[in-house]
mmCIF file with all atom_site columns, C-alpha atoms in Angstrom:
data_model
loop_
_atom_site.group_PDB
_atom_site.id
_atom_site.type_symbol
_atom_site.label_atom_id
_atom_site.label_alt_id
_atom_site.label_comp_id
_atom_site.label_asym_id
_atom_site.label_entity_id
_atom_site.label_seq_id
_atom_site.pdbx_PDB_ins_code
_atom_site.Cartn_x
_atom_site.Cartn_y
_atom_site.Cartn_z
_atom_site.occupancy
_atom_site.B_iso_or_equiv
_atom_site.pdbx_formal_charge
_atom_site.auth_seq_id
_atom_site.auth_comp_id
_atom_site.auth_asym_id
_atom_site.auth_atom_id
_atom_site.pdbx_PDB_model_num
ATOM 1   C CA . MET A 1 1   ? 3.801   -4.915  15.242  1.00 53.00 ? 1107 MET A CA 1
ATOM 2   C CA . GLY A 1 2   ? 7.124   -4.409  16.967  1.00 48.00 ? 1108 GLY A CA 1
ATOM 3   C CA . GLN A 1 3   ? 7.311   -2.129  19.974  1.00 46.00 ? 1109 GLN A CA 1
ATOM 4   C CA . THR A 1 4   ? 10.810  -1.452  21.260  1.00 44.00 ? 1110 THR A CA 1
ATOM 5   C CA . ALA A 1 5   ? 11.473  -0.471  24.839  1.00 46.00 ? 1111 ALA A CA 1
ATOM 6   C CA . ALA A 1 6   ? 11.270  3.304   24.958  1.00 49.00 ? 1112 ALA A CA 1
ATOM 7   C CA . SER A 1 7   ? 10.442  6.130   27.309  1.00 69.00 ? 1113 SER A CA 1
ATOM 8   C CA . GLU A 1 8   ? 8.358   7.898   24.667  1.00 89.00 ? 1114 GLU A CA 1
ATOM 9   C CA . PHE A 1 9   ? 4.742   7.038   23.960  1.00 89.00 ? 1115 PHE A CA 1
ATOM 10  C CA . VAL A 1 10  ? 1.570   8.358   22.400  1.00 91.00 ? 1116 VAL A CA 1
ATOM 11  C CA . ASP A 1 11  ? -1.998  7.952   23.601  1.00 89.00 ? 1117 ASP A CA 1
ATOM 12  C CA . VAL A 1 12  ? -4.614  6.971   21.039  1.00 89.00 ? 1118 VAL A CA 1
ATOM 13  C CA . PRO A 1 13  ? -8.386  6.570   21.447  1.00 85.00 ? 1119 PRO A CA 1
ATOM 14  C CA . GLY A 1 14  ? -9.456  3.250   22.911  1.00 79.00 ? 1120 GLY A CA 1
ATOM 15  C CA . ASP A 1 15  ? -11.734 0.887   21.012  1.00 75.00 ? 1121 ASP A CA 1
ATOM 16  C CA . THR A 1 16  ? -15.431 0.809   21.735  1.00 71.00 ? 1122 THR A CA 1
ATOM 17  C CA . THR A 1 17  ? -17.180 -2.453  22.580  1.00 68.00 ? 1123 THR A CA 1
ATOM 18  C CA . LEU A 1 18  ? -20.747 -3.728  22.613  1.00 69.00 ? 1124 LEU A CA 1
ATOM 19  C CA . TRP A 1 19  ? -20.898 -3.004  26.325  1.00 73.00 ? 1125 TRP A CA 1
ATOM 20  C CA . LYS A 1 20  ? -19.016 0.281   26.519  1.00 69.00 ? 1126 LYS A CA 1
ATOM 21  C CA . THR A 1 21  ? -19.143 3.192   24.092  1.00 68.00 ? 1127 THR A CA 1
ATOM 22  C CA . GLN A 1 22  ? -18.360 6.130   26.408  1.00 75.00 ? 1128 GLN A CA 1
ATOM 23  C CA . ASP A 1 23  ? -15.588 7.093   28.824  1.00 73.00 ? 1129 ASP A CA 1
ATOM 24  C CA . ILE A 1 24  ? -13.191 4.642   27.200  1.00 80.00 ? 1130 ILE A CA 1
ATOM 25  C CA . PRO A 1 25  ? -9.613  5.207   28.416  1.00 85.00 ? 1131 PRO A CA 1
ATOM 26  C CA . PRO A 1 26  ? -6.954  5.911   25.802  1.00 88.00 ? 1132 PRO A CA 1
ATOM 27  C CA . GLN A 1 27  ? -4.542  3.215   24.700  1.00 89.00 ? 1133 GLN A CA 1
ATOM 28  C CA . ARG A 1 28  ? -0.863  3.941   25.302  1.00 91.00 ? 1134 ARG A CA 1
ATOM 29  C CA . ILE A 1 29  ? 1.498   2.998   22.442  1.00 92.00 ? 1135 ILE A CA 1
ATOM 30  C CA . ASN A 1 30  ? 5.246   2.988   23.007  1.00 93.00 ? 1136 ASN A CA 1
ATOM 31  C CA . LEU A 1 31  ? 7.460   4.745   20.494  1.00 93.00 ? 1137 LEU A CA 1
ATOM 32  C CA . PRO A 1 32  ? 9.163   4.093   18.195  1.00 95.00 ? 1138 PRO A CA 1
ATOM 33  C CA . LEU A 1 33  ? 6.458   1.898   16.664  1.00 95.00 ? 1139 LEU A CA 1
ATOM 34  C CA . GLU A 1 34  ? 7.870   -0.600  14.161  1.00 96.00 ? 1140 GLU A CA 1
ATOM 35  C CA . VAL A 1 35  ? 5.258   -2.259  11.964  1.00 96.00 ? 1141 VAL A CA 1
ATOM 36  C CA . GLY A 1 36  ? 5.636   -5.256  9.665   1.00 95.00 ? 1142 GLY A CA 1
ATOM 37  C CA . GLY A 1 37  ? 3.414   -6.609  6.913   1.00 93.00 ? 1143 GLY A CA 1
ATOM 38  C CA . HIS A 1 38  ? 0.944   -9.464  6.969   1.00 92.00 ? 1144 HIS A CA 1
ATOM 39  C CA . PHE A 1 39  ? -0.982  -11.639 4.516   1.00 90.00 ? 1145 PHE A CA 1
ATOM 40  C CA . ARG A 1 40  ? -4.402  -10.463 3.394   1.00 89.00 ? 1146 ARG A CA 1
ATOM 41  C CA . TRP A 1 41  ? -7.248  -12.734 2.334   1.00 88.00 ? 1147 TRP A CA 1
ATOM 42  C CA . TYR A 1 42  ? -7.345  -11.306 -1.187  1.00 88.00 ? 1148 TYR A CA 1
ATOM 43  C CA . TYR A 1 43  ? -3.708  -12.039 -2.129  1.00 91.00 ? 1149 TYR A CA 1
ATOM 44  C CA . PRO A 1 44  ? -4.574  -15.311 -3.960  1.00 93.00 ? 1150 PRO A CA 1
ATOM 45  C CA . ILE A 1 45  ? -7.009  -13.375 -6.164  1.00 93.00 ? 1151 ILE A CA 1
ATOM 46  C CA . PHE A 1 46  ? -4.081  -11.610 -7.816  1.00 94.00 ? 1152 PHE A CA 1
ATOM 47  C CA . GLY A 1 47  ? -2.469  -14.951 -8.605  1.00 95.00 ? 1153 GLY A CA 1
ATOM 48  C CA . ILE A 1 48  ? -5.691  -16.325 -10.078 1.00 96.00 ? 1154 ILE A CA 1
ATOM 49  C CA . ALA A 1 49  ? -6.190  -13.147 -12.128 1.00 96.00 ? 1155 ALA A CA 1
ATOM 50  C CA . ALA A 1 50  ? -2.622  -13.393 -13.449 1.00 96.00 ? 1156 ALA A CA 1
ATOM 51  C CA . LEU A 1 51  ? -3.149  -17.006 -14.545 1.00 97.00 ? 1157 LEU A CA 1
ATOM 52  C CA . LEU A 1 52  ? -6.480  -16.206 -16.215 1.00 97.00 ? 1158 LEU A CA 1
ATOM 53  C CA . ALA A 1 53  ? -4.964  -13.275 -18.094 1.00 97.00 ? 1159 ALA A CA 1
ATOM 54  C CA . LEU A 1 54  ? -2.017  -15.402 -19.196 1.00 96.00 ? 1160 LEU A CA 1
ATOM 55  C CA . SER A 1 55  ? -4.378  -18.124 -20.369 1.00 96.00 ? 1161 SER A CA 1
ATOM 56  C CA . SER A 1 56  ? -6.394  -15.580 -22.363 1.00 96.00 ? 1162 SER A CA 1
ATOM 57  C CA . SER A 1 57  ? -3.211  -14.242 -23.925 1.00 96.00 ? 1163 SER A CA 1
ATOM 58  C CA . ILE A 1 58  ? -2.231  -17.749 -25.053 1.00 96.00 ? 1164 ILE A CA 1
ATOM 59  C CA . LYS A 1 59  ? -5.706  -18.296 -26.539 1.00 95.00 ? 1165 LYS A CA 1
ATOM 60  C CA . PHE A 1 60  ? -5.543  -15.044 -28.499 1.00 94.00 ? 1166 PHE A CA 1
ATOM 61  C CA . TYR A 1 61  ? -2.093  -16.020 -29.773 1.00 95.00 ? 1167 TYR A CA 1
ATOM 62  C CA . SER A 1 62  ? -3.319  -19.480 -30.813 1.00 95.00 ? 1168 SER A CA 1
ATOM 63  C CA . VAL A 1 63  ? -6.276  -18.009 -32.708 1.00 92.00 ? 1169 VAL A CA 1
ATOM 64  C CA . ALA A 1 64  ? -4.007  -15.481 -34.415 1.00 92.00 ? 1170 ALA A CA 1
ATOM 65  C CA . VAL A 1 65  ? -1.532  -18.138 -35.555 1.00 92.00 ? 1171 VAL A CA 1
ATOM 66  C CA . GLN A 1 66  ? -4.246  -20.401 -36.956 1.00 92.00 ? 1172 GLN A CA 1
ATOM 67  C CA . ASN A 1 67  ? -6.232  -17.662 -38.724 1.00 91.00 ? 1173 ASN A CA 1
ATOM 68  C CA . TRP A 1 68  ? -3.673  -14.988 -39.582 1.00 90.00 ? 1174 TRP A CA 1
ATOM 69  C CA . GLU A 1 69  ? -3.807  -15.529 -43.327 1.00 88.00 ? 1175 GLU A CA 1
ATOM 70  C CA . LEU A 1 70  ? -7.613  -15.673 -43.382 1.00 86.00 ? 1176 LEU A CA 1
ATOM 71  C CA . GLY A 1 71  ? -8.203  -12.675 -41.162 1.00 84.00 ? 1177 GLY A CA 1
ATOM 72  C CA . ASN A 1 72  ? -8.504  -9.089  -42.301 1.00 88.00 ? 1178 ASN A CA 1
ATOM 73  C CA . SER A 1 73  ? -6.580  -6.138  -40.854 1.00 89.00 ? 1179 SER A CA 1
ATOM 74  C CA . LEU A 1 74  ? -9.167  -5.515  -38.126 1.00 92.00 ? 1180 LEU A CA 1
ATOM 75  C CA . ASP A 1 75  ? -9.049  -9.151  -37.044 1.00 90.00 ? 1181 ASP A CA 1
ATOM 76  C CA . ARG A 1 76  ? -5.261  -9.070  -36.859 1.00 91.00 ? 1182 ARG A CA 1
ATOM 77  C CA . MET A 1 77  ? -5.264  -5.875  -34.828 1.00 94.00 ? 1183 MET A CA 1
ATOM 78  C CA . ALA A 1 78  ? -7.794  -7.389  -32.420 1.00 93.00 ? 1184 ALA A CA 1
ATOM 79  C CA . TRP A 1 79  ? -5.688  -10.547 -31.981 1.00 93.00 ? 1185 TRP A CA 1
ATOM 80  C CA . VAL A 1 80  ? -2.488  -8.584  -31.360 1.00 95.00 ? 1186 VAL A CA 1
ATOM 81  C CA . ALA A 1 81  ? -4.278  -6.246  -28.943 1.00 95.00 ? 1187 ALA A CA 1
ATOM 82  C CA . GLY A 1 82  ? -5.717  -9.251  -27.109 1.00 95.00 ? 1188 GLY A CA 1
ATOM 83  C CA . VAL A 1 83  ? -2.319  -10.924 -26.759 1.00 95.00 ? 1189 VAL A CA 1
ATOM 84  C CA . VAL A 1 84  ? -0.513  -7.771  -25.613 1.00 96.00 ? 1190 VAL A CA 1
ATOM 85  C CA . GLY A 1 85  ? -3.327  -6.573  -23.337 1.00 96.00 ? 1191 GLY A CA 1
ATOM 86  C CA . CYS A 1 86  ? -3.816  -9.887  -21.545 1.00 96.00 ? 1192 CYS A CA 1
ATOM 87  C CA . LEU A 1 87  ? -0.050  -10.381 -21.220 1.00 96.00 ? 1193 LEU A CA 1
ATOM 88  C CA . PHE A 1 88  ? 0.290   -6.920  -19.679 1.00 96.00 ? 1194 PHE A CA 1
ATOM 89  C CA . VAL A 1 89  ? -2.487  -7.645  -17.169 1.00 96.00 ? 1195 VAL A CA 1
ATOM 90  C CA . SER A 1 90  ? -0.882  -10.981 -16.302 1.00 96.00 ? 1196 SER A CA 1
ATOM 91  C CA . VAL A 1 91  ? 2.517   -9.399  -15.629 1.00 96.00 ? 1197 VAL A CA 1
ATOM 92  C CA . LEU A 1 92  ? 0.898   -6.592  -13.607 1.00 94.00 ? 1198 LEU A CA 1
ATOM 93  C CA . PHE A 1 93  ? -1.057  -8.909  -11.302 1.00 95.00 ? 1199 PHE A CA 1
ATOM 94  C CA . ALA A 1 94  ? 1.849   -11.339 -10.966 1.00 96.00 ? 1200 ALA A CA 1
ATOM 95  C CA . GLY A 1 95  ? 4.151   -8.465  -10.027 1.00 94.00 ? 1201 GLY A CA 1
ATOM 96  C CA . MET A 1 96  ? 1.681   -7.171  -7.444  1.00 93.00 ? 1202 MET A CA 1
ATOM 97  C CA . LEU A 1 97  ? 1.354   -10.644 -5.921  1.00 94.00 ? 1203 LEU A CA 1
ATOM 98  C CA . VAL A 1 98  ? 5.129   -11.038 -5.647  1.00 95.00 ? 1204 VAL A CA 1
ATOM 99  C CA . ARG A 1 99  ? 5.453   -7.582  -4.103  1.00 92.00 ? 1205 ARG A CA 1
ATOM 100 C CA . MET A 1 100 ? 2.735   -8.373  -1.532  1.00 92.00 ? 1206 MET A CA 1
ATOM 101 C CA . ILE A 1 101 ? 4.348   -11.677 -0.577  1.00 94.00 ? 1207 ILE A CA 1
ATOM 102 C CA . VAL A 1 102 ? 7.777   -10.069 -0.185  1.00 93.00 ? 1208 VAL A CA 1
ATOM 103 C CA . ASP A 1 103 ? 6.334   -7.343  2.060   1.00 92.00 ? 1209 ASP A CA 1
ATOM 104 C CA . ALA A 1 104 ? 4.308   -9.801  4.131   1.00 93.00 ? 1210 ALA A CA 1
ATOM 105 C CA . THR A 1 105 ? 7.235   -12.178 4.717   1.00 93.00 ? 1211 THR A CA 1
ATOM 106 C CA . SER A 1 106 ? 9.887   -9.532  5.379   1.00 92.00 ? 1212 SER A CA 1
ATOM 107 C CA . SER A 1 107 ? 11.493  -9.746  8.806   1.00 92.00 ? 1213 SER A CA 1
ATOM 108 C CA . LEU A 1 108 ? 12.249  -6.022  8.718   1.00 93.00 ? 1214 LEU A CA 1
ATOM 109 C CA . PRO A 1 109 ? 9.710   -3.336  9.649   1.00 96.00 ? 1215 PRO A CA 1
ATOM 110 C CA . LEU A 1 110 ? 7.939   -1.688  6.726   1.00 96.00 ? 1216 LEU A CA 1
ATOM 111 C CA . LEU A 1 111 ? 6.826   1.389   8.645   1.00 96.00 ? 1217 LEU A CA 1
ATOM 112 C CA . ILE A 1 112 ? 8.523   3.129   11.573  1.00 97.00 ? 1218 ILE A CA 1
ATOM 113 C CA . LEU A 1 113 ? 6.738   5.853   13.536  1.00 96.00 ? 1219 LEU A CA 1
ATOM 114 C CA . THR A 1 114 ? 8.452   8.071   16.087  1.00 95.00 ? 1220 THR A CA 1
ATOM 115 C CA . ARG A 1 115 ? 7.389   11.263  17.805  1.00 93.00 ? 1221 ARG A CA 1
ATOM 116 C CA . GLU A 1 116 ? 9.312   13.275  15.190  1.00 94.00 ? 1222 GLU A CA 1
ATOM 117 C CA . THR A 1 117 ? 9.133   11.182  12.010  1.00 96.00 ? 1223 THR A CA 1
ATOM 118 C CA . LEU A 1 118 ? 7.298   8.744   9.757   1.00 96.00 ? 1224 LEU A CA 1
ATOM 119 C CA . TRP A 1 119 ? 9.398   6.338   7.702   1.00 97.00 ? 1225 TRP A CA 1
ATOM 120 C CA . ASP A 1 120 ? 7.685   4.170   5.098   1.00 96.00 ? 1226 ASP A CA 1
ATOM 121 C CA . LYS A 1 121 ? 10.652  1.978   4.161   1.00 95.00 ? 1227 LYS A CA 1
ATOM 122 C CA . ARG A 1 122 ? 8.734   0.521   1.213   1.00 94.00 ? 1228 ARG A CA 1
ATOM 123 C CA . GLN A 1 123 ? 9.217   3.760   -0.717  1.00 94.00 ? 1229 GLN A CA 1
ATOM 124 C CA . LEU A 1 124 ? 11.307  6.265   1.251   1.00 95.00 ? 1230 LEU A CA 1
ATOM 125 C CA . ASP A 1 125 ? 15.079  6.281   1.736   1.00 94.00 ? 1231 ASP A CA 1
ATOM 126 C CA . LYS A 1 126 ? 14.810  8.390   4.881   1.00 95.00 ? 1232 LYS A CA 1
ATOM 127 C CA . PRO A 1 127 ? 12.143  9.469   7.399   1.00 96.00 ? 1233 PRO A CA 1
ATOM 128 C CA . ILE A 1 128 ? 9.691   12.330  6.908   1.00 95.00 ? 1234 ILE A CA 1
ATOM 129 C CA . GLN A 1 129 ? 9.482   14.920  9.662   1.00 95.00 ? 1235 GLN A CA 1
ATOM 130 C CA . TRP A 1 130 ? 5.974   15.362  11.053  1.00 94.00 ? 1236 TRP A CA 1
ATOM 131 C CA . SER A 1 131 ? 6.631   19.098  11.037  1.00 92.00 ? 1237 SER A CA 1
ATOM 132 C CA . ASP A 1 132 ? 6.838   18.910  7.210   1.00 93.00 ? 1238 ASP A CA 1
ATOM 133 C CA . VAL A 1 133 ? 3.355   17.369  6.892   1.00 93.00 ? 1239 VAL A CA 1
ATOM 134 C CA . GLU A 1 134 ? 0.915   20.089  5.867   1.00 92.00 ? 1240 GLU A CA 1
ATOM 135 C CA . ARG A 1 135 ? -2.163  17.929  5.418   1.00 92.00 ? 1241 ARG A CA 1
ATOM 136 C CA . ILE A 1 136 ? -3.181  14.345  6.122   1.00 92.00 ? 1242 ILE A CA 1
ATOM 137 C CA . ARG A 1 137 ? -6.149  12.427  4.772   1.00 92.00 ? 1243 ARG A CA 1
ATOM 138 C CA . PHE A 1 138 ? -7.345  8.819   5.071   1.00 91.00 ? 1244 PHE A CA 1
ATOM 139 C CA . GLN A 1 139 ? -9.207  6.948   2.347   1.00 89.00 ? 1245 GLN A CA 1
ATOM 140 C CA . SER A 1 140 ? -10.724 3.471   2.575   1.00 85.00 ? 1246 SER A CA 1
ATOM 141 C CA . LEU A 1 141 ? -12.029 1.466   -0.353  1.00 80.00 ? 1247 LEU A CA 1
ATOM 142 C CA . ARG A 1 142 ? -13.328 -1.972  0.549   1.00 76.00 ? 1248 ARG A CA 1
ATOM 143 C CA . ASP A 1 143 ? -10.403 -3.582  2.427   1.00 78.00 ? 1249 ASP A CA 1
ATOM 144 C CA . THR A 1 144 ? -7.766  -1.098  1.284   1.00 85.00 ? 1250 THR A CA 1
ATOM 145 C CA . THR A 1 145 ? -6.807  1.883   3.449   1.00 89.00 ? 1251 THR A CA 1
ATOM 146 C CA . VAL A 1 146 ? -4.276  4.502   2.414   1.00 91.00 ? 1252 VAL A CA 1
ATOM 147 C CA . VAL A 1 147 ? -3.021  7.715   3.997   1.00 93.00 ? 1253 VAL A CA 1
ATOM 148 C CA . TYR A 1 148 ? -2.358  10.763  1.828   1.00 94.00 ? 1254 TYR A CA 1
ATOM 149 C CA . LEU A 1 149 ? 0.353   13.087  3.123   1.00 94.00 ? 1255 LEU A CA 1
ATOM 150 C CA . LYS A 1 150 ? 0.829   16.572  1.683   1.00 95.00 ? 1256 LYS A CA 1
ATOM 151 C CA . LEU A 1 151 ? 4.377   17.750  2.418   1.00 95.00 ? 1257 LEU A CA 1
ATOM 152 C CA . ALA A 1 152 ? 5.773   21.261  2.660   1.00 93.00 ? 1258 ALA A CA 1
ATOM 153 C CA . ARG A 1 153 ? 8.955   20.079  0.928   1.00 93.00 ? 1259 ARG A CA 1
ATOM 154 C CA . PRO A 1 154 ? 9.242   17.309  -1.668  1.00 95.00 ? 1260 PRO A CA 1
ATOM 155 C CA . VAL A 1 155 ? 11.114  14.116  -0.784  1.00 95.00 ? 1261 VAL A CA 1
ATOM 156 C CA . TYR A 1 156 ? 12.606  11.384  -2.938  1.00 96.00 ? 1262 TYR A CA 1
ATOM 157 C CA . VAL A 1 157 ? 10.249  8.443   -3.492  1.00 95.00 ? 1263 VAL A CA 1
ATOM 158 C CA . ARG A 1 158 ? 11.337  5.117   -4.981  1.00 93.00 ? 1264 ARG A CA 1
ATOM 159 C CA . SER A 1 159 ? 9.342   3.514   -7.777  1.00 90.00 ? 1265 SER A CA 1
ATOM 160 C CA . GLY A 1 160 ? 6.539   1.232   -6.586  1.00 84.00 ? 1266 GLY A CA 1
ATOM 161 C CA . LEU A 1 161 ? 5.058   0.096   -9.887  1.00 83.00 ? 1267 LEU A CA 1
ATOM 162 C CA . PHE A 1 162 ? 3.631   -3.154  -8.508  1.00 86.00 ? 1268 PHE A CA 1
ATOM 163 C CA . ARG A 1 163 ? 2.420   -1.751  -5.182  1.00 84.00 ? 1269 ARG A CA 1
ATOM 164 C CA . MET A 1 164 ? -1.065  -0.321  -4.664  1.00 79.00 ? 1270 MET A CA 1
ATOM 165 C CA . GLY A 1 165 ? -0.679  3.429   -4.360  1.00 77.00 ? 1271 GLY A CA 1
ATOM 166 C CA . GLY A 1 166 ? 3.010   3.276   -5.258  1.00 82.00 ? 1272 GLY A CA 1
ATOM 167 C CA . ALA A 1 167 ? 4.685   5.807   -7.527  1.00 82.00 ? 1273 ALA A CA 1
ATOM 168 C CA . ILE A 1 168 ? 5.137   4.648   -11.131 1.00 82.00 ? 1274 ILE A CA 1
ATOM 169 C CA . LYS A 1 169 ? 8.433   6.514   -11.440 1.00 87.00 ? 1275 LYS A CA 1
ATOM 170 C CA . SER A 1 170 ? 10.949  7.404   -8.770  1.00 92.00 ? 1276 SER A CA 1
ATOM 171 C CA . GLY A 1 171 ? 11.623  11.073  -8.074  1.00 93.00 ? 1277 GLY A CA 1
ATOM 172 C CA . LEU A 1 172 ? 10.761  13.996  -5.835  1.00 95.00 ? 1278 LEU A CA 1
ATOM 173 C CA . ARG A 1 173 ? 7.169   14.051  -4.558  1.00 93.00 ? 1279 ARG A CA 1
ATOM 174 C CA . SER A 1 174 ? 5.196   16.427  -2.353  1.00 94.00 ? 1280 SER A CA 1
ATOM 175 C CA . ASN A 1 175 ? 2.243   14.027  -2.125  1.00 93.00 ? 1281 ASN A CA 1
ATOM 176 C CA . ILE A 1 176 ? 2.991   10.701  -0.450  1.00 93.00 ? 1282 ILE A CA 1
ATOM 177 C CA . ILE A 1 177 ? 0.627   7.722   -0.335  1.00 92.00 ? 1283 ILE A CA 1
ATOM 178 C CA . VAL A 1 178 ? 1.162   5.311   2.570   1.00 93.00 ? 1284 VAL A CA 1
ATOM 179 C CA . LEU A 1 179 ? -0.559  1.939   2.234   1.00 92.00 ? 1285 LEU A CA 1
ATOM 180 C CA . VAL A 1 180 ? -1.798  1.067   5.725   1.00 93.00 ? 1286 VAL A CA 1
ATOM 181 C CA . SER A 1 181 ? -4.106  -1.888  5.111   1.00 90.00 ? 1287 SER A CA 1
ATOM 182 C CA . ASP A 1 182 ? -1.263  -4.318  4.338   1.00 90.00 ? 1288 ASP A CA 1
ATOM 183 C CA . LEU A 1 183 ? 0.387   -3.625  7.696   1.00 93.00 ? 1289 LEU A CA 1
ATOM 184 C CA . GLU A 1 184 ? -0.069  -5.358  11.022  1.00 93.00 ? 1290 GLU A CA 1
ATOM 185 C CA . HIS A 1 185 ? -2.687  -3.825  13.318  1.00 89.00 ? 1291 HIS A CA 1
ATOM 186 C CA . GLU A 1 186 ? -3.736  -1.242  10.741  1.00 90.00 ? 1292 GLU A CA 1
ATOM 187 C CA . ASP A 1 187 ? -6.330  0.331   13.054  1.00 89.00 ? 1293 ASP A CA 1
ATOM 188 C CA . ILE A 1 188 ? -3.722  1.172   15.686  1.00 92.00 ? 1294 ILE A CA 1
ATOM 189 C CA . VAL A 1 189 ? -1.286  2.387   13.031  1.00 94.00 ? 1295 VAL A CA 1
ATOM 190 C CA . GLY A 1 190 ? -3.901  4.766   11.672  1.00 91.00 ? 1296 GLY A CA 1
ATOM 191 C CA . LYS A 1 191 ? -4.661  6.152   15.124  1.00 92.00 ? 1297 LYS A CA 1
ATOM 192 C CA . VAL A 1 192 ? -0.967  6.643   15.885  1.00 94.00 ? 1298 VAL A CA 1
ATOM 193 C CA . ILE A 1 193 ? -0.432  8.508   12.614  1.00 94.00 ? 1299 ILE A CA 1
ATOM 194 C CA . VAL A 1 194 ? -3.302  10.878  13.402  1.00 90.00 ? 1300 VAL A CA 1
ATOM 195 C CA . ALA A 1 195 ? -2.126  11.411  16.990  1.00 91.00 ? 1301 ALA A CA 1
ATOM 196 C CA . LEU A 1 196 ? 1.476   12.141  16.006  1.00 92.00 ? 1302 LEU A CA 1
ATOM 197 C CA . ALA A 1 197 ? 0.430   14.487  13.215  1.00 88.00 ? 1303 ALA A CA 1
ATOM 198 C CA . LYS A 1 198 ? -1.766  16.448  15.668  1.00 85.00 ? 1304 LYS A CA 1
ATOM 199 C CA . LYS A 1 199 ? 1.049   16.646  18.195  1.00 82.00 ? 1305 LYS A CA 1
ATOM 200 C CA . ALA A 1 200 ? 3.348   18.064  15.541  1.00 79.00 ? 1306 ALA A CA 1
ATOM 201 C CA . GLU A 1 201 ? 0.783   20.802  14.767  1.00 75.00 ? 1307 GLU A CA 1
ATOM 202 C CA . THR A 1 202 ? 0.731   21.892  18.398  1.00 71.00 ? 1308 THR A CA 1
#
């Protein structure tokens, strides 16, 4: 998490501990806050899933080649569906793994937060003004945390087919999904987003 020298800052709630749960002083975060990606424990699972799906696709193809003449129309449809389906899953998981690795190894920040704007450089060509955010909502599922932003005016979003929560097609969107869990210090990032959104409301 990069923090450049700046006169601006935002205070976020401090973390509780086993020994102290009340009267915890806020944590001061300098702005702009530049956040990079990091490796998650589950990344190899996508690679394993891609290899298993590819292996299954090859098996379906082998069975189809050996038994095509003997099989009926339903058998042939099942073999073709198996080959195409498993190949699609393999490409999907392989693409997601590559995308995760590229994000995690990038030397450039993936998310930049300032007092006035949020810029998710993974999908946006320019920053979003906090004043344009009408509603904000967090959702966590297992180890994945995303932030849903409802905007007053649509912005252009790049395609993120192989990214969790990414838009399938590029175009104007009023609902933006920001993947937080693949970023450094996701807990602090989440708190900063909430704090800056509240400041913009006031």
